[in-house]
Coordinates of C-alpha atoms in Angstrom, one line a residue:
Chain A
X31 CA 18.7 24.5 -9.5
X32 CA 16.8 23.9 -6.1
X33 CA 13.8 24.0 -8.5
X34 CA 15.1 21.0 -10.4
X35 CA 16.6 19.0 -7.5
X36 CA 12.9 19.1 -6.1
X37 CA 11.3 18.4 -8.9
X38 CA 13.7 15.1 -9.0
X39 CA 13.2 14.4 -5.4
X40 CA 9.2 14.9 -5.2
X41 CA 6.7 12.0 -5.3
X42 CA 4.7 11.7 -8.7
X43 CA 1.7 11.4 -6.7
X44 CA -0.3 11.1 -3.7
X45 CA -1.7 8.1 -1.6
X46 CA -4.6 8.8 0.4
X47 CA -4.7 7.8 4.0
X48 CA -8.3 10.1 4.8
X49 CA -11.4 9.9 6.9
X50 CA -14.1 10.5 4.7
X51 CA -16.1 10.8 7.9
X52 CA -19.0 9.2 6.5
X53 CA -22.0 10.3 7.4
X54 CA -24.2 8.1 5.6
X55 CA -26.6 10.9 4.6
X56 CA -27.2 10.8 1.2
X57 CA -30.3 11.8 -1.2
X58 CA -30.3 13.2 -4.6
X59 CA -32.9 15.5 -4.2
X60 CA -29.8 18.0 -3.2
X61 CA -28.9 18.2 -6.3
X62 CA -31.7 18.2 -7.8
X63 CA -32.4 21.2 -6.2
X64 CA -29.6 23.0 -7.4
X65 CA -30.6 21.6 -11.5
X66 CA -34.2 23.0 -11.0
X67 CA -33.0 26.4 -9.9
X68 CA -30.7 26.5 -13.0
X69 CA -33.9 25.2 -15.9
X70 CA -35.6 28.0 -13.7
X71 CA -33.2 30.7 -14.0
X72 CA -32.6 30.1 -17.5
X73 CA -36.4 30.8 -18.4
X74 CA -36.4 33.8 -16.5
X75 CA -33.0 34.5 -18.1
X76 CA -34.8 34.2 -21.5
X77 CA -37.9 36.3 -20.7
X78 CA -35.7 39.3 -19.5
X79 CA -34.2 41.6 -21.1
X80 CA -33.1 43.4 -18.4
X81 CA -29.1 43.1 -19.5
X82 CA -28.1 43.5 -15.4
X83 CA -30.7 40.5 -14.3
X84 CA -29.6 38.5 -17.2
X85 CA -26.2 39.2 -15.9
X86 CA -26.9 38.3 -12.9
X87 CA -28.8 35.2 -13.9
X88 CA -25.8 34.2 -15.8
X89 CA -23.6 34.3 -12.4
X90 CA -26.0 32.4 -9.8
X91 CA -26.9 29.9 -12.7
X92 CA -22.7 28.9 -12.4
X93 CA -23.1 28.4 -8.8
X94 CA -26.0 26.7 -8.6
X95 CA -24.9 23.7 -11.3
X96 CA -21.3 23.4 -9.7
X97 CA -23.5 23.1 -6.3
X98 CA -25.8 20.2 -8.5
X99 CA -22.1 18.5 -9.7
X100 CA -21.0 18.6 -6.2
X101 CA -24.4 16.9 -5.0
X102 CA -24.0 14.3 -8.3
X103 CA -20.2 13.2 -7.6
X104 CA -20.9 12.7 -3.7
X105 CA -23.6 10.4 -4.4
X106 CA -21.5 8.7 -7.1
X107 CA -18.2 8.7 -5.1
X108 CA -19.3 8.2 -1.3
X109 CA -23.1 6.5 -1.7
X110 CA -22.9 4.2 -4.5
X111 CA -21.2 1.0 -3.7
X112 CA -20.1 -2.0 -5.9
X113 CA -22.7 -3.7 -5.3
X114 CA -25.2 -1.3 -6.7
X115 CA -22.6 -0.8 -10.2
X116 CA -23.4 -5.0 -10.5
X117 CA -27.0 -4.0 -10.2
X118 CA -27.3 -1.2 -12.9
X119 CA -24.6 -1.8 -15.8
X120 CA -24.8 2.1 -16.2
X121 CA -24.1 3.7 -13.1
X122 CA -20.9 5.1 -13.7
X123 CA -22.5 6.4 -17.2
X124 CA -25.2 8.1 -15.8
X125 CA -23.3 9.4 -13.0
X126 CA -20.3 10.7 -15.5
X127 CA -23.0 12.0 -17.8
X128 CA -25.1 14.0 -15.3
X129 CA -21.4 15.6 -13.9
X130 CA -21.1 16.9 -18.0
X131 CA -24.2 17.6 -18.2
X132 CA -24.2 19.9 -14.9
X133 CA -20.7 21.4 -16.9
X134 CA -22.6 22.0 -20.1
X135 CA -25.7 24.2 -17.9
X136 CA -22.7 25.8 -16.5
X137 CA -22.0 27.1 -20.4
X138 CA -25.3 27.5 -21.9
X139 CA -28.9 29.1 -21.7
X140 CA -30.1 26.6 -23.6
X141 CA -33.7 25.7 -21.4
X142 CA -33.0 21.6 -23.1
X143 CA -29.7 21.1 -21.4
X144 CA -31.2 22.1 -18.1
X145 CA -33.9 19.4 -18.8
X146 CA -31.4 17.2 -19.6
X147 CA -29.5 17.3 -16.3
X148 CA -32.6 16.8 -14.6
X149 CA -33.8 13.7 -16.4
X150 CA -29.7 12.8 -15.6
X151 CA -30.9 13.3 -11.7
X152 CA -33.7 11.4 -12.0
X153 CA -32.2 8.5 -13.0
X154 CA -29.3 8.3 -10.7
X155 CA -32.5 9.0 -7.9
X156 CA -34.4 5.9 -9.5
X157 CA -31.0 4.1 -8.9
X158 CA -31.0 5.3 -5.3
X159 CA -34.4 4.3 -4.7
X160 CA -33.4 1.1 -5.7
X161 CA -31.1 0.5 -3.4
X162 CA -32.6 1.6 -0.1
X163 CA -33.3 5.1 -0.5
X164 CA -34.4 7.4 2.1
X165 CA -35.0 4.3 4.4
X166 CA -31.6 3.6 4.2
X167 CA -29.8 7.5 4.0
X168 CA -32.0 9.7 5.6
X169 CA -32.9 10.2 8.8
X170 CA -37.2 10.0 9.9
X171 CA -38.5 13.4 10.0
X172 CA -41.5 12.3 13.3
X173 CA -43.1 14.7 13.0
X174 CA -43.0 17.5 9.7
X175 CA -41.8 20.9 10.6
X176 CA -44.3 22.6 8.0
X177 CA -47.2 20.4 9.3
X178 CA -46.3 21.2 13.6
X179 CA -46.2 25.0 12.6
X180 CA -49.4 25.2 10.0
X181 CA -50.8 23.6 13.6
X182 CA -49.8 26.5 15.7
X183 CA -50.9 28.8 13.5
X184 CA -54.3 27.2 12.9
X185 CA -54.7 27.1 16.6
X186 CA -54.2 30.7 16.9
X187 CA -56.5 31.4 14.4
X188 CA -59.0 29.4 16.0
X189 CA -58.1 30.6 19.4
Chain H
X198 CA 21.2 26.6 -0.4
X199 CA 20.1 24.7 2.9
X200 CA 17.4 23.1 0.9
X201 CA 19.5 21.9 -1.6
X202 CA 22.0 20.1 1.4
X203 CA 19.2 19.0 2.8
X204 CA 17.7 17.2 -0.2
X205 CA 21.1 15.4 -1.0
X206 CA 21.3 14.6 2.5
X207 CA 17.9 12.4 2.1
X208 CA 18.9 11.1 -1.1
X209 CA 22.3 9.9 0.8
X210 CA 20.8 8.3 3.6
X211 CA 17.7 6.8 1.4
X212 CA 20.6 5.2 0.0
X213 CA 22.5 4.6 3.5
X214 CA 19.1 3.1 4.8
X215 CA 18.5 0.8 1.5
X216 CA 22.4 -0.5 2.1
X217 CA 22.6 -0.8 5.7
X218 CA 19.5 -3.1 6.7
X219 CA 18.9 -4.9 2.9
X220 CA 22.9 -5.5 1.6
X221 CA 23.5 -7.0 -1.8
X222 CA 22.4 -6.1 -5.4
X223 CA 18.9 -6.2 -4.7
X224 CA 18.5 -3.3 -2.5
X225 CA 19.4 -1.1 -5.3
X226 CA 17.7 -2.9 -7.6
X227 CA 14.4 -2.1 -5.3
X228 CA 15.4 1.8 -5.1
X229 CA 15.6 2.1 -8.9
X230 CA 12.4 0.2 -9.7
X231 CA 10.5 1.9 -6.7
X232 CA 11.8 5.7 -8.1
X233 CA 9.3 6.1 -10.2
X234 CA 6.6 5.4 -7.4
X235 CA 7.6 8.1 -5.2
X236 CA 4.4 9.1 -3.5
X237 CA 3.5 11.5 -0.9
X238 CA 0.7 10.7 2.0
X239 CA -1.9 12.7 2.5
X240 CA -4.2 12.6 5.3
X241 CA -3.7 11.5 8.8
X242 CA -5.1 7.7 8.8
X243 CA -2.3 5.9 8.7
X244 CA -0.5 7.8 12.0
X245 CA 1.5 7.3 13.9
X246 CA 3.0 4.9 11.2
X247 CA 3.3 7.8 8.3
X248 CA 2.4 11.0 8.8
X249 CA 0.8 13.7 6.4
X250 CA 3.7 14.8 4.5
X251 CA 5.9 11.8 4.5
X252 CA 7.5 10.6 1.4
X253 CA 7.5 7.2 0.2
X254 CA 9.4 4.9 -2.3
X255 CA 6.5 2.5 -3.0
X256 CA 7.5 -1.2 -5.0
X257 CA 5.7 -1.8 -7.7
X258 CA 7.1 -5.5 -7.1
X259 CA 6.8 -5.4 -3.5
X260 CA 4.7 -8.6 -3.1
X261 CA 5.9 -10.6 -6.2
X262 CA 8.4 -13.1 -3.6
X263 CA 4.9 -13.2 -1.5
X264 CA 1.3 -12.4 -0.8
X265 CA 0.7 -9.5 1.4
X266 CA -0.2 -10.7 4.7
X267 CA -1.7 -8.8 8.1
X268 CA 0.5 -6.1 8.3
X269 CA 1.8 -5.2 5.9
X270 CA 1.5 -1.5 4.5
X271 CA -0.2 -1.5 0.5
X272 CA -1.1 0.8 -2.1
X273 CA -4.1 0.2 -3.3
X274 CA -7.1 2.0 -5.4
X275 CA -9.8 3.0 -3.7
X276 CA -12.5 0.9 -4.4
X277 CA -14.8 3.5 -5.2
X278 CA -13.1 5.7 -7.5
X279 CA -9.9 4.2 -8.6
X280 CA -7.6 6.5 -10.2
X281 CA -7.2 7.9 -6.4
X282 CA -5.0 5.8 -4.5
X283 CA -4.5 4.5 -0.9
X284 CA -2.4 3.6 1.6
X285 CA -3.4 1.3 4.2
X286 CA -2.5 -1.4 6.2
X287 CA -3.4 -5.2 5.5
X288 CA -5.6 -6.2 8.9
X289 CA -6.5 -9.7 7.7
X290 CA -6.7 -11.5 4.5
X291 CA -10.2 -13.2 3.8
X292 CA -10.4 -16.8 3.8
X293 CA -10.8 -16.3 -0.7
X294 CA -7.8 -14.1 -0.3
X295 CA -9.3 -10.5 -0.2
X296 CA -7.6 -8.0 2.0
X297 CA -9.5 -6.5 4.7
X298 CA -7.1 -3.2 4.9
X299 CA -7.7 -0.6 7.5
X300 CA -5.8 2.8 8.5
X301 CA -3.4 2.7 11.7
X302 CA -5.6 5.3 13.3
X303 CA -9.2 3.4 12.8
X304 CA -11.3 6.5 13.6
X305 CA -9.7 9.1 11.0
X306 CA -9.7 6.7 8.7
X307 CA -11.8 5.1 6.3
X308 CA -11.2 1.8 5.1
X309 CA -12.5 -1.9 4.5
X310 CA -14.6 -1.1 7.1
X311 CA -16.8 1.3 4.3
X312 CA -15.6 -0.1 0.7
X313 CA -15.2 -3.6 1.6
X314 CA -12.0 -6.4 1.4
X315 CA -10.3 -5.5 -2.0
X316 CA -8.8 -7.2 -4.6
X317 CA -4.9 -8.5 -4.1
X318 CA -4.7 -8.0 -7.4
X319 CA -5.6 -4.3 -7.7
X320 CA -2.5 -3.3 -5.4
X321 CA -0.2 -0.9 -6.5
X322 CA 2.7 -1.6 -4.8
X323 CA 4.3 -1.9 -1.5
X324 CA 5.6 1.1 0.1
X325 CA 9.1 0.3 2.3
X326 CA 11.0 3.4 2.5
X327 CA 10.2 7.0 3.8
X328 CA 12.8 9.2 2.3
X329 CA 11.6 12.5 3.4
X330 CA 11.7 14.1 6.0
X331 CA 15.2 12.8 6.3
X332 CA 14.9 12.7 10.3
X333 CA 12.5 10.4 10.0
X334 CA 13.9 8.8 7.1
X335 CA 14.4 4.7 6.7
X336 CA 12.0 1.6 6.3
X337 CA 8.5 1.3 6.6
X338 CA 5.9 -1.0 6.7

């Protein structure tokens, strides 16, 4: 009875009143990441036969493409803007196929679909590239960590 | 059992409200074509106007007798991905008739200021009465 009156009474849906907190940091290369450490754990997956590291390759492989669908749908949900859908026709296409196609390395060993996600990647990167880039979403690394700490330690060497 | 007082009390004064401040036919009229847009709010950008929680009665037909102007509280897609929806609150309406809609609490929320004025004729519909929590039950907007 109190289930039913609720269910009467309770909105159909929500309306979002959020911050997204924007922080205007954006660059696929995340989730590209995440794709390449899936093709690469599915060729190791295929040279074992070690049934506990397959298993195990199996498990990170899941994480790894939810973490490269998590990476795809920011930049399609928070980065892209409608300006950049007028400019490519199939931004919402490659962005909705890439999010599948991180699903369908989810479900497979299949070394192709892994590829495919990638080439997915790369296109929604060319699109990003496109449209200001790292110029625009990332911040200027002065100085590269690797090269200031190669430095030390060629100094010490020297020294 | 207090639950179940407590949600006919909000349906009785959702009604009180409705007849109290808009008398005549069309009052009810609004309650029965709003009752299927019953929508809750989610998120804290729109305090201290609605809180998290509230429940709304939104009108599909809400701006039908007249444009939204600055002000008034819309449901609108979100520009970016539209089957989610927003509430905001019209801050200005661009000179080609776009609404420039922003949260009551500007820095949790984010609005025109991100996605852009949106299209009037995207809104969803106009939300005008909270009917739970009762306490805080009545008009809106």
């Amino acid at each position: 009875m109190l289930t039913r009156l609720i269910g009467a009474l309770a909105p159909r849906r929500t309306v979002h009143a959020h911050c997204d907190i924007p922080c205007g940091v954006y660059d696929p290369q995340q989730a590209r990441i995440e794709a390449e450490s899936c093709y690469k754990i599915i060729q190791k997956y295929n040279d074992s036969s070690d049934e506990l590291f397959r298993a195990r390759c199996i498990v990170v492989k899941e994480e790894r493409a939810d973490l490269a669908k998590h990476h795809i749908d920011v930049m399609w949900h928070d980065y892209f803007k409608p300006e950049h859908v007028e400019k490519f026709a199939d931004l919402h296409e490659t962005c909705w196929k890439a999010s599948k196609q991180g699903s369908k390395v989810k479900q497979t060993v299949d070394i192709n679909e892994a590829q495919k996600l990638l080439d997915l990647i790369d296109r929604i990167d060319h699109m990003w590239r496109e449209t200001g880039g790292s110029t625009a979403t990332r911040m200027q690394q002065l100085e590269p960590v690797g090269g200031a700490a190669s430095d030390v330690a060629a100094s010490a060497v020297k020294g | 059992m207090g639950h179940r007082n407590r949600g006919a009390a909000a349906l009785a004064l959702a009604g009180a409200a409705v007849l109290v401040r808009a008398p005549g036919g069309t009052a009810i009229r609004r309650v029965r074509r709003s009752w299927d847009w019953r929508m809750a709010v989610e998120g804290g950008s729109m305090l201290p106007a609605l809180r998290p929680g509230d429940w709304l009665l939104v009108d599909p037909h809400g701006f039908d007798q007249g444009r939204p102007a600055a002000g008034d509280l819309v449901v609108v897609p979100d520009p970016r991905l539209t089957e989610r929806w927003l509430v905001k609150r019209v801050w200005a309406v661009d000179p080609d008739g776009r609404l420039d809609v922003r949260g009551d609490s500007p820095a949790a929320s984010t609005d025109s200021r991100t996605f852009g004025a949106v299209d009037p004729a995207t809104i969803v519909g106009r939300p005008w009465l909270r009917y739970w929590p009762i306490r805080r039950g009545g008009r809106v907007g």
